[in-house]
Amino acid sequence: MPNPLNGAQFVLAAHRISQLPADQGAEVAFAGRSNAGKSSALNALTGHKGLARTSKTPGRTQQMVAFSLPPLAQGEGEPPLEARLIDLPGYGYAKVPEELREHWKLEIDAYLHRRRSLRGVVLIADIRHPLKEFDRMMLDFCFETNLPCHLLLTKADKLSRNQAMQSLAAVRKGFADGVQASAQVFSSADGTGVEPAREAVLALLRTPRGES
């Protein structure tokens, strides 16, 4: 089947939320620690190897990067949906000055609270490690604001299938009651979970604001 995310195109990189595209249509934000494989996941989902910058040096995404998508078909009689993906700055990069880190903390917080076109968050975490403080904070925020969240446990190719399933089960068991989050194993290296992840992104984009 054709990949609906394949038409993703770079639009702009914003230092502040006021510089992002007009707050209309629908968008899904990608968040995660700087070494969790966020850029690789974006590239795998869109089918564009060079769409999001990847680097052996974590933390290269230091702005909010907007990618446009082809208009998404909706229900019968409804107009196509203007859609975007937003790549948020990687969290936890050590070599960024404290002042810039504080700036991004405030900007990401403002983005998540104020952006009306935001339909959900795709949270990226390394399956080989327990969820970090940032991951927990993001899950809690999504729960508190009724924002759907889909968790990609990346780098699953580094584990056996049994180990990956055990890690997935442990993460799901750790979700607090009422948390509106889903989770799956994922690997941009061997394609594990790419198709279900695409379907999850599309489902988030089509989710009306305030519903899950």
mmCIF file with all atom_site columns, C-alpha atoms in Angstrom:
data_model
loop_
_atom_site.group_PDB
_atom_site.id
_atom_site.type_symbol
_atom_site.label_atom_id
_atom_site.label_alt_id
_atom_site.label_comp_id
_atom_site.label_asym_id
_atom_site.label_entity_id
_atom_site.label_seq_id
_atom_site.pdbx_PDB_ins_code
_atom_site.Cartn_x
_atom_site.Cartn_y
_atom_site.Cartn_z
_atom_site.occupancy
_atom_site.B_iso_or_equiv
_atom_site.pdbx_formal_charge
_atom_site.auth_seq_id
_atom_site.auth_comp_id
_atom_site.auth_asym_id
_atom_site.auth_atom_id
_atom_site.pdbx_PDB_model_num
ATOM 1   C CA . MET A 1 1   ? 0.000   0.000   0.000  1.00 0.00 ? 1   MET A CA 1
ATOM 2   C CA . PRO A 1 2   ? 1.157   3.577   -0.628 1.00 0.00 ? 2   PRO A CA 1
ATOM 3   C CA . ASN A 1 3   ? 2.688   5.289   2.392  1.00 0.00 ? 3   ASN A CA 1
ATOM 4   C CA . PRO A 1 4   ? 0.540   8.358   3.263  1.00 0.00 ? 4   PRO A CA 1
ATOM 5   C CA . LEU A 1 5   ? 3.512   9.870   5.117  1.00 0.00 ? 5   LEU A CA 1
ATOM 6   C CA . ASN A 1 6   ? 5.835   9.517   2.127  1.00 0.00 ? 6   ASN A CA 1
ATOM 7   C CA . GLY A 1 7   ? 5.015   13.000  0.848  1.00 0.00 ? 7   GLY A CA 1
ATOM 8   C CA . ALA A 1 8   ? 6.461   14.676  3.947  1.00 0.00 ? 8   ALA A CA 1
ATOM 9   C CA . GLN A 1 9   ? 8.470   17.791  3.141  1.00 0.00 ? 9   GLN A CA 1
ATOM 10  C CA . PHE A 1 10  ? 10.590  20.093  5.253  1.00 0.00 ? 10  PHE A CA 1
ATOM 11  C CA . VAL A 1 11  ? 8.840   23.415  5.875  1.00 0.00 ? 11  VAL A CA 1
ATOM 12  C CA . LEU A 1 12  ? 10.876  25.294  8.467  1.00 0.00 ? 12  LEU A CA 1
ATOM 13  C CA . ALA A 1 13  ? 12.861  25.115  11.693 1.00 0.00 ? 13  ALA A CA 1
ATOM 14  C CA . ALA A 1 14  ? 11.516  27.331  14.480 1.00 0.00 ? 14  ALA A CA 1
ATOM 15  C CA . HIS A 1 15  ? 13.283  28.714  17.525 1.00 0.00 ? 15  HIS A CA 1
ATOM 16  C CA . ARG A 1 16  ? 9.961   29.800  19.054 1.00 0.00 ? 16  ARG A CA 1
ATOM 17  C CA . ILE A 1 17  ? 6.405   28.499  18.723 1.00 0.00 ? 17  ILE A CA 1
ATOM 18  C CA . SER A 1 18  ? 5.390   31.834  17.172 1.00 0.00 ? 18  SER A CA 1
ATOM 19  C CA . GLN A 1 19  ? 7.535   30.901  14.153 1.00 0.00 ? 19  GLN A CA 1
ATOM 20  C CA . LEU A 1 20  ? 5.699   27.629  13.454 1.00 0.00 ? 20  LEU A CA 1
ATOM 21  C CA . PRO A 1 21  ? 3.187   27.290  10.594 1.00 0.00 ? 21  PRO A CA 1
ATOM 22  C CA . ALA A 1 22  ? -0.302  28.677  11.193 1.00 0.00 ? 22  ALA A CA 1
ATOM 23  C CA . ASP A 1 23  ? -2.074  26.849  14.010 1.00 0.00 ? 23  ASP A CA 1
ATOM 24  C CA . GLN A 1 24  ? -4.674  25.108  11.860 1.00 0.00 ? 24  GLN A CA 1
ATOM 25  C CA . GLY A 1 25  ? -5.283  21.601  10.559 1.00 0.00 ? 25  GLY A CA 1
ATOM 26  C CA . ALA A 1 26  ? -3.703  18.770  12.517 1.00 0.00 ? 26  ALA A CA 1
ATOM 27  C CA . GLU A 1 27  ? -0.198  17.867  13.598 1.00 0.00 ? 27  GLU A CA 1
ATOM 28  C CA . VAL A 1 28  ? 1.578   15.152  15.570 1.00 0.00 ? 28  VAL A CA 1
ATOM 29  C CA . ALA A 1 29  ? 4.675   15.956  17.610 1.00 0.00 ? 29  ALA A CA 1
ATOM 30  C CA . PHE A 1 30  ? 7.655   13.621  17.969 1.00 0.00 ? 30  PHE A CA 1
ATOM 31  C CA . ALA A 1 31  ? 9.424   13.845  21.318 1.00 0.00 ? 31  ALA A CA 1
ATOM 32  C CA . GLY A 1 32  ? 12.178  11.900  23.024 1.00 0.00 ? 32  GLY A CA 1
ATOM 33  C CA . ARG A 1 33  ? 15.628  11.939  24.488 1.00 0.00 ? 33  ARG A CA 1
ATOM 34  C CA . SER A 1 34  ? 18.382  12.932  22.131 1.00 0.00 ? 34  SER A CA 1
ATOM 35  C CA . ASN A 1 35  ? 19.863  9.423   21.865 1.00 0.00 ? 35  ASN A CA 1
ATOM 36  C CA . ALA A 1 36  ? 16.629  7.457   21.488 1.00 0.00 ? 36  ALA A CA 1
ATOM 37  C CA . GLY A 1 37  ? 16.536  7.377   17.673 1.00 0.00 ? 37  GLY A CA 1
ATOM 38  C CA . LYS A 1 38  ? 13.885  10.016  17.020 1.00 0.00 ? 38  LYS A CA 1
ATOM 39  C CA . SER A 1 39  ? 15.272  11.224  13.677 1.00 0.00 ? 39  SER A CA 1
ATOM 40  C CA . SER A 1 40  ? 15.753  7.659   12.432 1.00 0.00 ? 40  SER A CA 1
ATOM 41  C CA . ALA A 1 41  ? 12.163  6.849   13.393 1.00 0.00 ? 41  ALA A CA 1
ATOM 42  C CA . LEU A 1 42  ? 10.851  9.852   11.471 1.00 0.00 ? 42  LEU A CA 1
ATOM 43  C CA . ASN A 1 43  ? 12.851  8.854   8.417  1.00 0.00 ? 43  ASN A CA 1
ATOM 44  C CA . ALA A 1 44  ? 11.587  5.271   8.586  1.00 0.00 ? 44  ALA A CA 1
ATOM 45  C CA . LEU A 1 45  ? 7.957   6.314   8.990  1.00 0.00 ? 45  LEU A CA 1
ATOM 46  C CA . THR A 1 46  ? 8.039   8.747   6.083  1.00 0.00 ? 46  THR A CA 1
ATOM 47  C CA . GLY A 1 47  ? 10.231  6.585   3.879  1.00 0.00 ? 47  GLY A CA 1
ATOM 48  C CA . HIS A 1 48  ? 12.743  9.411   3.429  1.00 0.00 ? 48  HIS A CA 1
ATOM 49  C CA . LYS A 1 49  ? 16.233  8.529   4.632  1.00 0.00 ? 49  LYS A CA 1
ATOM 50  C CA . GLY A 1 50  ? 17.358  12.118  4.819  1.00 0.00 ? 50  GLY A CA 1
ATOM 51  C CA . LEU A 1 51  ? 14.188  13.914  5.939  1.00 0.00 ? 51  LEU A CA 1
ATOM 52  C CA . ALA A 1 52  ? 15.229  14.305  9.571  1.00 0.00 ? 52  ALA A CA 1
ATOM 53  C CA . ARG A 1 53  ? 18.908  14.730  10.304 1.00 0.00 ? 53  ARG A CA 1
ATOM 54  C CA . THR A 1 54  ? 20.582  11.771  11.973 1.00 0.00 ? 54  THR A CA 1
ATOM 55  C CA . SER A 1 55  ? 23.967  11.951  13.628 1.00 0.00 ? 55  SER A CA 1
ATOM 56  C CA . LYS A 1 56  ? 26.303  9.947   15.790 1.00 0.00 ? 56  LYS A CA 1
ATOM 57  C CA . THR A 1 57  ? 26.308  13.025  18.022 1.00 0.00 ? 57  THR A CA 1
ATOM 58  C CA . PRO A 1 58  ? 23.015  13.094  19.989 1.00 0.00 ? 58  PRO A CA 1
ATOM 59  C CA . GLY A 1 59  ? 21.058  16.320  20.195 1.00 0.00 ? 59  GLY A CA 1
ATOM 60  C CA . ARG A 1 60  ? 21.420  17.636  16.649 1.00 0.00 ? 60  ARG A CA 1
ATOM 61  C CA . THR A 1 61  ? 17.728  18.599  16.560 1.00 0.00 ? 61  THR A CA 1
ATOM 62  C CA . GLN A 1 62  ? 17.881  21.874  18.483 1.00 0.00 ? 62  GLN A CA 1
ATOM 63  C CA . GLN A 1 63  ? 14.868  23.560  16.936 1.00 0.00 ? 63  GLN A CA 1
ATOM 64  C CA . MET A 1 64  ? 11.240  22.644  16.359 1.00 0.00 ? 64  MET A CA 1
ATOM 65  C CA . VAL A 1 65  ? 11.223  21.279  12.809 1.00 0.00 ? 65  VAL A CA 1
ATOM 66  C CA . ALA A 1 66  ? 7.968   21.272  10.842 1.00 0.00 ? 66  ALA A CA 1
ATOM 67  C CA . PHE A 1 67  ? 7.262   18.840  7.997  1.00 0.00 ? 67  PHE A CA 1
ATOM 68  C CA . SER A 1 68  ? 4.161   19.170  5.846  1.00 0.00 ? 68  SER A CA 1
ATOM 69  C CA . LEU A 1 69  ? 2.176   16.145  4.683  1.00 0.00 ? 69  LEU A CA 1
ATOM 70  C CA . PRO A 1 70  ? -0.084  15.722  1.667  1.00 0.00 ? 70  PRO A CA 1
ATOM 71  C CA . PRO A 1 71  ? -3.723  16.494  2.611  1.00 0.00 ? 71  PRO A CA 1
ATOM 72  C CA . LEU A 1 72  ? -5.237  13.508  4.397  1.00 0.00 ? 72  LEU A CA 1
ATOM 73  C CA . ALA A 1 73  ? -8.553  12.067  3.290  1.00 0.00 ? 73  ALA A CA 1
ATOM 74  C CA . GLN A 1 74  ? -11.262 12.112  5.965  1.00 0.00 ? 74  GLN A CA 1
ATOM 75  C CA . GLY A 1 75  ? -14.798 10.814  6.144  1.00 0.00 ? 75  GLY A CA 1
ATOM 76  C CA . GLU A 1 76  ? -17.254 11.055  3.277  1.00 0.00 ? 76  GLU A CA 1
ATOM 77  C CA . GLY A 1 77  ? -18.272 14.642  2.627  1.00 0.00 ? 77  GLY A CA 1
ATOM 78  C CA . GLU A 1 78  ? -15.418 16.079  4.708  1.00 0.00 ? 78  GLU A CA 1
ATOM 79  C CA . PRO A 1 79  ? -12.615 18.148  3.150  1.00 0.00 ? 79  PRO A CA 1
ATOM 80  C CA . PRO A 1 80  ? -9.043  16.811  3.123  1.00 0.00 ? 80  PRO A CA 1
ATOM 81  C CA . LEU A 1 81  ? -7.146  17.513  6.337  1.00 0.00 ? 81  LEU A CA 1
ATOM 82  C CA . GLU A 1 82  ? -4.109  19.809  6.383  1.00 0.00 ? 82  GLU A CA 1
ATOM 83  C CA . ALA A 1 83  ? -1.499  17.816  8.301  1.00 0.00 ? 83  ALA A CA 1
ATOM 84  C CA . ARG A 1 84  ? 2.027   18.199  9.671  1.00 0.00 ? 84  ARG A CA 1
ATOM 85  C CA . LEU A 1 85  ? 4.666   16.394  11.702 1.00 0.00 ? 85  LEU A CA 1
ATOM 86  C CA . ILE A 1 86  ? 6.641   18.397  14.269 1.00 0.00 ? 86  ILE A CA 1
ATOM 87  C CA . ASP A 1 87  ? 10.063  17.182  15.391 1.00 0.00 ? 87  ASP A CA 1
ATOM 88  C CA . LEU A 1 88  ? 10.713  18.596  18.863 1.00 0.00 ? 88  LEU A CA 1
ATOM 89  C CA . PRO A 1 89  ? 14.264  19.209  20.134 1.00 0.00 ? 89  PRO A CA 1
ATOM 90  C CA . GLY A 1 90  ? 15.880  16.117  21.607 1.00 0.00 ? 90  GLY A CA 1
ATOM 91  C CA . TYR A 1 91  ? 15.852  16.207  25.376 1.00 0.00 ? 91  TYR A CA 1
ATOM 92  C CA . GLY A 1 92  ? 18.940  15.665  27.500 1.00 0.00 ? 92  GLY A CA 1
ATOM 93  C CA . TYR A 1 93  ? 21.756  16.650  25.165 1.00 0.00 ? 93  TYR A CA 1
ATOM 94  C CA . ALA A 1 94  ? 24.734  17.353  27.388 1.00 0.00 ? 94  ALA A CA 1
ATOM 95  C CA . LYS A 1 95  ? 26.731  19.771  25.227 1.00 0.00 ? 95  LYS A CA 1
ATOM 96  C CA . VAL A 1 96  ? 24.015  22.404  24.867 1.00 0.00 ? 96  VAL A CA 1
ATOM 97  C CA . PRO A 1 97  ? 24.399  25.471  27.113 1.00 0.00 ? 97  PRO A CA 1
ATOM 98  C CA . GLU A 1 98  ? 22.109  25.591  30.140 1.00 0.00 ? 98  GLU A CA 1
ATOM 99  C CA . GLU A 1 99  ? 20.475  28.773  28.836 1.00 0.00 ? 99  GLU A CA 1
ATOM 100 C CA . LEU A 1 100 ? 19.408  27.031  25.625 1.00 0.00 ? 100 LEU A CA 1
ATOM 101 C CA . ARG A 1 101 ? 18.197  23.991  27.518 1.00 0.00 ? 101 ARG A CA 1
ATOM 102 C CA . GLU A 1 102 ? 16.001  26.214  29.685 1.00 0.00 ? 102 GLU A CA 1
ATOM 103 C CA . HIS A 1 103 ? 14.699  27.982  26.573 1.00 0.00 ? 103 HIS A CA 1
ATOM 104 C CA . TRP A 1 104 ? 13.617  24.684  25.044 1.00 0.00 ? 104 TRP A CA 1
ATOM 105 C CA . LYS A 1 105 ? 12.021  23.522  28.262 1.00 0.00 ? 105 LYS A CA 1
ATOM 106 C CA . LEU A 1 106 ? 9.826   26.625  28.250 1.00 0.00 ? 106 LEU A CA 1
ATOM 107 C CA . GLU A 1 107 ? 9.106   26.521  24.508 1.00 0.00 ? 107 GLU A CA 1
ATOM 108 C CA . ILE A 1 108 ? 8.156   22.838  24.478 1.00 0.00 ? 108 ILE A CA 1
ATOM 109 C CA . ASP A 1 109 ? 5.921   23.372  27.498 1.00 0.00 ? 109 ASP A CA 1
ATOM 110 C CA . ALA A 1 110 ? 4.245   26.313  25.740 1.00 0.00 ? 110 ALA A CA 1
ATOM 111 C CA . TYR A 1 111 ? 3.883   24.319  22.530 1.00 0.00 ? 111 TYR A CA 1
ATOM 112 C CA . LEU A 1 112 ? 2.215   21.376  24.239 1.00 0.00 ? 112 LEU A CA 1
ATOM 113 C CA . HIS A 1 113 ? -0.179  23.599  26.170 1.00 0.00 ? 113 HIS A CA 1
ATOM 114 C CA . ARG A 1 114 ? -1.112  26.150  23.511 1.00 0.00 ? 114 ARG A CA 1
ATOM 115 C CA . ARG A 1 115 ? -0.934  24.473  20.120 1.00 0.00 ? 115 ARG A CA 1
ATOM 116 C CA . ARG A 1 116 ? -4.552  23.824  19.156 1.00 0.00 ? 116 ARG A CA 1
ATOM 117 C CA . SER A 1 117 ? -3.702  21.834  16.027 1.00 0.00 ? 117 SER A CA 1
ATOM 118 C CA . LEU A 1 118 ? -1.705  19.318  18.096 1.00 0.00 ? 118 LEU A CA 1
ATOM 119 C CA . ARG A 1 119 ? -3.540  15.995  17.997 1.00 0.00 ? 119 ARG A CA 1
ATOM 120 C CA . GLY A 1 120 ? -1.101  13.712  19.782 1.00 0.00 ? 120 GLY A CA 1
ATOM 121 C CA . VAL A 1 121 ? 2.475   12.895  20.694 1.00 0.00 ? 121 VAL A CA 1
ATOM 122 C CA . VAL A 1 122 ? 4.715   10.098  19.456 1.00 0.00 ? 122 VAL A CA 1
ATOM 123 C CA . LEU A 1 123 ? 7.164   9.485   22.270 1.00 0.00 ? 123 LEU A CA 1
ATOM 124 C CA . ILE A 1 124 ? 10.466  7.827   21.365 1.00 0.00 ? 124 ILE A CA 1
ATOM 125 C CA . ALA A 1 125 ? 12.326  5.728   23.952 1.00 0.00 ? 125 ALA A CA 1
ATOM 126 C CA . ASP A 1 126 ? 15.151  3.188   23.741 1.00 0.00 ? 126 ASP A CA 1
ATOM 127 C CA . ILE A 1 127 ? 13.713  -0.263  24.461 1.00 0.00 ? 127 ILE A CA 1
ATOM 128 C CA . ARG A 1 128 ? 16.961  -1.363  26.109 1.00 0.00 ? 128 ARG A CA 1
ATOM 129 C CA . HIS A 1 129 ? 16.502  0.991   29.045 1.00 0.00 ? 129 HIS A CA 1
ATOM 130 C CA . PRO A 1 130 ? 13.714  1.753   31.529 1.00 0.00 ? 130 PRO A CA 1
ATOM 131 C CA . LEU A 1 131 ? 11.687  4.874   30.795 1.00 0.00 ? 131 LEU A CA 1
ATOM 132 C CA . LYS A 1 132 ? 13.524  8.000   31.882 1.00 0.00 ? 132 LYS A CA 1
ATOM 133 C CA . GLU A 1 133 ? 12.226  10.941  33.895 1.00 0.00 ? 133 GLU A CA 1
ATOM 134 C CA . PHE A 1 134 ? 11.477  12.917  30.726 1.00 0.00 ? 134 PHE A CA 1
ATOM 135 C CA . ASP A 1 135 ? 9.471   10.012  29.305 1.00 0.00 ? 135 ASP A CA 1
ATOM 136 C CA . ARG A 1 136 ? 7.408   9.757   32.485 1.00 0.00 ? 136 ARG A CA 1
ATOM 137 C CA . MET A 1 137 ? 6.845   13.508  32.517 1.00 0.00 ? 137 MET A CA 1
ATOM 138 C CA . MET A 1 138 ? 5.595   13.428  28.931 1.00 0.00 ? 138 MET A CA 1
ATOM 139 C CA . LEU A 1 139 ? 3.231   10.538  29.641 1.00 0.00 ? 139 LEU A CA 1
ATOM 140 C CA . ASP A 1 140 ? 1.907   12.345  32.725 1.00 0.00 ? 140 ASP A CA 1
ATOM 141 C CA . PHE A 1 141 ? 1.417   15.541  30.760 1.00 0.00 ? 141 PHE A CA 1
ATOM 142 C CA . CYS A 1 142 ? -0.504  13.739  28.025 1.00 0.00 ? 142 CYS A CA 1
ATOM 143 C CA . PHE A 1 143 ? -2.711  12.114  30.656 1.00 0.00 ? 143 PHE A CA 1
ATOM 144 C CA . GLU A 1 144 ? -3.388  15.409  32.445 1.00 0.00 ? 144 GLU A CA 1
ATOM 145 C CA . THR A 1 145 ? -4.273  17.241  29.227 1.00 0.00 ? 145 THR A CA 1
ATOM 146 C CA . ASN A 1 146 ? -6.207  14.403  27.566 1.00 0.00 ? 146 ASN A CA 1
ATOM 147 C CA . LEU A 1 147 ? -3.645  14.267  24.740 1.00 0.00 ? 147 LEU A CA 1
ATOM 148 C CA . PRO A 1 148 ? -3.190  10.842  23.103 1.00 0.00 ? 148 PRO A CA 1
ATOM 149 C CA . CYS A 1 149 ? 0.338   9.456   23.164 1.00 0.00 ? 149 CYS A CA 1
ATOM 150 C CA . HIS A 1 150 ? 1.893   6.587   21.212 1.00 0.00 ? 150 HIS A CA 1
ATOM 151 C CA . LEU A 1 151 ? 5.165   5.221   22.555 1.00 0.00 ? 151 LEU A CA 1
ATOM 152 C CA . LEU A 1 152 ? 7.733   3.781   20.164 1.00 0.00 ? 152 LEU A CA 1
ATOM 153 C CA . LEU A 1 153 ? 10.244  1.532   21.913 1.00 0.00 ? 153 LEU A CA 1
ATOM 154 C CA . THR A 1 154 ? 13.078  1.896   19.430 1.00 0.00 ? 154 THR A CA 1
ATOM 155 C CA . LYS A 1 155 ? 16.174  -0.154  18.665 1.00 0.00 ? 155 LYS A CA 1
ATOM 156 C CA . ALA A 1 156 ? 14.243  -3.411  19.102 1.00 0.00 ? 156 ALA A CA 1
ATOM 157 C CA . ASP A 1 157 ? 16.700  -5.053  16.685 1.00 0.00 ? 157 ASP A CA 1
ATOM 158 C CA . LYS A 1 158 ? 19.269  -4.912  19.495 1.00 0.00 ? 158 LYS A CA 1
ATOM 159 C CA . LEU A 1 159 ? 17.224  -7.419  21.522 1.00 0.00 ? 159 LEU A CA 1
ATOM 160 C CA . SER A 1 160 ? 15.822  -10.866 20.878 1.00 0.00 ? 160 SER A CA 1
ATOM 161 C CA . ARG A 1 161 ? 12.100  -10.999 20.117 1.00 0.00 ? 161 ARG A CA 1
ATOM 162 C CA . ASN A 1 162 ? 11.444  -12.475 23.549 1.00 0.00 ? 162 ASN A CA 1
ATOM 163 C CA . GLN A 1 163 ? 13.431  -9.751  25.289 1.00 0.00 ? 163 GLN A CA 1
ATOM 164 C CA . ALA A 1 164 ? 11.637  -7.052  23.276 1.00 0.00 ? 164 ALA A CA 1
ATOM 165 C CA . MET A 1 165 ? 8.209   -8.459  24.180 1.00 0.00 ? 165 MET A CA 1
ATOM 166 C CA . GLN A 1 166 ? 9.191   -8.593  27.844 1.00 0.00 ? 166 GLN A CA 1
ATOM 167 C CA . SER A 1 167 ? 10.296  -4.960  27.736 1.00 0.00 ? 167 SER A CA 1
ATOM 168 C CA . LEU A 1 168 ? 7.067   -3.939  26.032 1.00 0.00 ? 168 LEU A CA 1
ATOM 169 C CA . ALA A 1 169 ? 4.994   -5.783  28.634 1.00 0.00 ? 169 ALA A CA 1
ATOM 170 C CA . ALA A 1 170 ? 6.931   -4.108  31.456 1.00 0.00 ? 170 ALA A CA 1
ATOM 171 C CA . VAL A 1 171 ? 6.352   -0.642  29.986 1.00 0.00 ? 171 VAL A CA 1
ATOM 172 C CA . ARG A 1 172 ? 2.639   -1.249  29.516 1.00 0.00 ? 172 ARG A CA 1
ATOM 173 C CA . LYS A 1 173 ? 2.336   -2.598  33.052 1.00 0.00 ? 173 LYS A CA 1
ATOM 174 C CA . GLY A 1 174 ? 4.001   0.572   34.314 1.00 0.00 ? 174 GLY A CA 1
ATOM 175 C CA . PHE A 1 175 ? 1.403   2.884   32.777 1.00 0.00 ? 175 PHE A CA 1
ATOM 176 C CA . ALA A 1 176 ? -0.631  4.587   35.462 1.00 0.00 ? 176 ALA A CA 1
ATOM 177 C CA . ASP A 1 177 ? -4.359  3.880   35.508 1.00 0.00 ? 177 ASP A CA 1
ATOM 178 C CA . GLY A 1 178 ? -6.154  6.069   33.019 1.00 0.00 ? 178 GLY A CA 1
ATOM 179 C CA . VAL A 1 179 ? -3.083  6.990   30.982 1.00 0.00 ? 179 VAL A CA 1
ATOM 180 C CA . GLN A 1 180 ? -4.209  7.299   27.375 1.00 0.00 ? 180 GLN A CA 1
ATOM 181 C CA . ALA A 1 181 ? -1.097  5.850   25.827 1.00 0.00 ? 181 ALA A CA 1
ATOM 182 C CA . SER A 1 182 ? -0.331  2.963   23.529 1.00 0.00 ? 182 SER A CA 1
ATOM 183 C CA . ALA A 1 183 ? 3.055   1.345   23.034 1.00 0.00 ? 183 ALA A CA 1
ATOM 184 C CA . GLN A 1 184 ? 4.829   -0.874  20.526 1.00 0.00 ? 184 GLN A CA 1
ATOM 185 C CA . VAL A 1 185 ? 8.269   -2.226  19.666 1.00 0.00 ? 185 VAL A CA 1
ATOM 186 C CA . PHE A 1 186 ? 10.029  -0.486  16.792 1.00 0.00 ? 186 PHE A CA 1
ATOM 187 C CA . SER A 1 187 ? 13.235  -0.595  14.813 1.00 0.00 ? 187 SER A CA 1
ATOM 188 C CA . SER A 1 188 ? 14.183  1.754   12.019 1.00 0.00 ? 188 SER A CA 1
ATOM 189 C CA . ALA A 1 189 ? 17.126  -0.555  11.231 1.00 0.00 ? 189 ALA A CA 1
ATOM 190 C CA . ASP A 1 190 ? 15.156  -3.682  10.301 1.00 0.00 ? 190 ASP A CA 1
ATOM 191 C CA . GLY A 1 191 ? 11.652  -2.243  9.854  1.00 0.00 ? 191 GLY A CA 1
ATOM 192 C CA . THR A 1 192 ? 10.082  -3.826  12.930 1.00 0.00 ? 192 THR A CA 1
ATOM 193 C CA . GLY A 1 193 ? 6.798   -2.106  13.744 1.00 0.00 ? 193 GLY A CA 1
ATOM 194 C CA . VAL A 1 194 ? 7.077   0.554   11.042 1.00 0.00 ? 194 VAL A CA 1
ATOM 195 C CA . GLU A 1 195 ? 3.679   -0.116  9.461  1.00 0.00 ? 195 GLU A CA 1
ATOM 196 C CA . PRO A 1 196 ? 1.727   -0.186  12.765 1.00 0.00 ? 196 PRO A CA 1
ATOM 197 C CA . ALA A 1 197 ? 3.518   3.011   13.784 1.00 0.00 ? 197 ALA A CA 1
ATOM 198 C CA . ARG A 1 198 ? 2.451   4.724   10.557 1.00 0.00 ? 198 ARG A CA 1
ATOM 199 C CA . GLU A 1 199 ? -1.129  3.672   11.209 1.00 0.00 ? 199 GLU A CA 1
ATOM 200 C CA . ALA A 1 200 ? -0.871  5.076   14.739 1.00 0.00 ? 200 ALA A CA 1
ATOM 201 C CA . VAL A 1 201 ? 0.406   8.423   13.453 1.00 0.00 ? 201 VAL A CA 1
ATOM 202 C CA . LEU A 1 202 ? -2.420  8.648   10.923 1.00 0.00 ? 202 LEU A CA 1
ATOM 203 C CA . ALA A 1 203 ? -4.961  7.761   13.608 1.00 0.00 ? 203 ALA A CA 1
ATOM 204 C CA . LEU A 1 204 ? -3.602  10.539  15.833 1.00 0.00 ? 204 LEU A CA 1
ATOM 205 C CA . LEU A 1 205 ? -3.788  13.082  13.009 1.00 0.00 ? 205 LEU A CA 1
ATOM 206 C CA . ARG A 1 206 ? -7.433  12.186  12.449 1.00 0.00 ? 206 ARG A CA 1
ATOM 207 C CA . THR A 1 207 ? -8.303  12.366  16.166 1.00 0.00 ? 207 THR A CA 1
ATOM 208 C CA . PRO A 1 208 ? -10.374 15.480  16.931 1.00 0.00 ? 208 PRO A CA 1
ATOM 209 C CA . ARG A 1 209 ? -8.795  17.732  19.550 1.00 0.00 ? 209 ARG A CA 1
ATOM 210 C CA . GLY A 1 210 ? -9.803  16.723  23.047 1.00 0.00 ? 210 GLY A CA 1
ATOM 211 C CA . GLU A 1 211 ? -10.787 13.171  22.078 1.00 0.00 ? 211 GLU A CA 1
ATOM 212 C CA . SER A 1 212 ? -8.791  9.918   22.129 1.00 0.00 ? 212 SER A CA 1
#
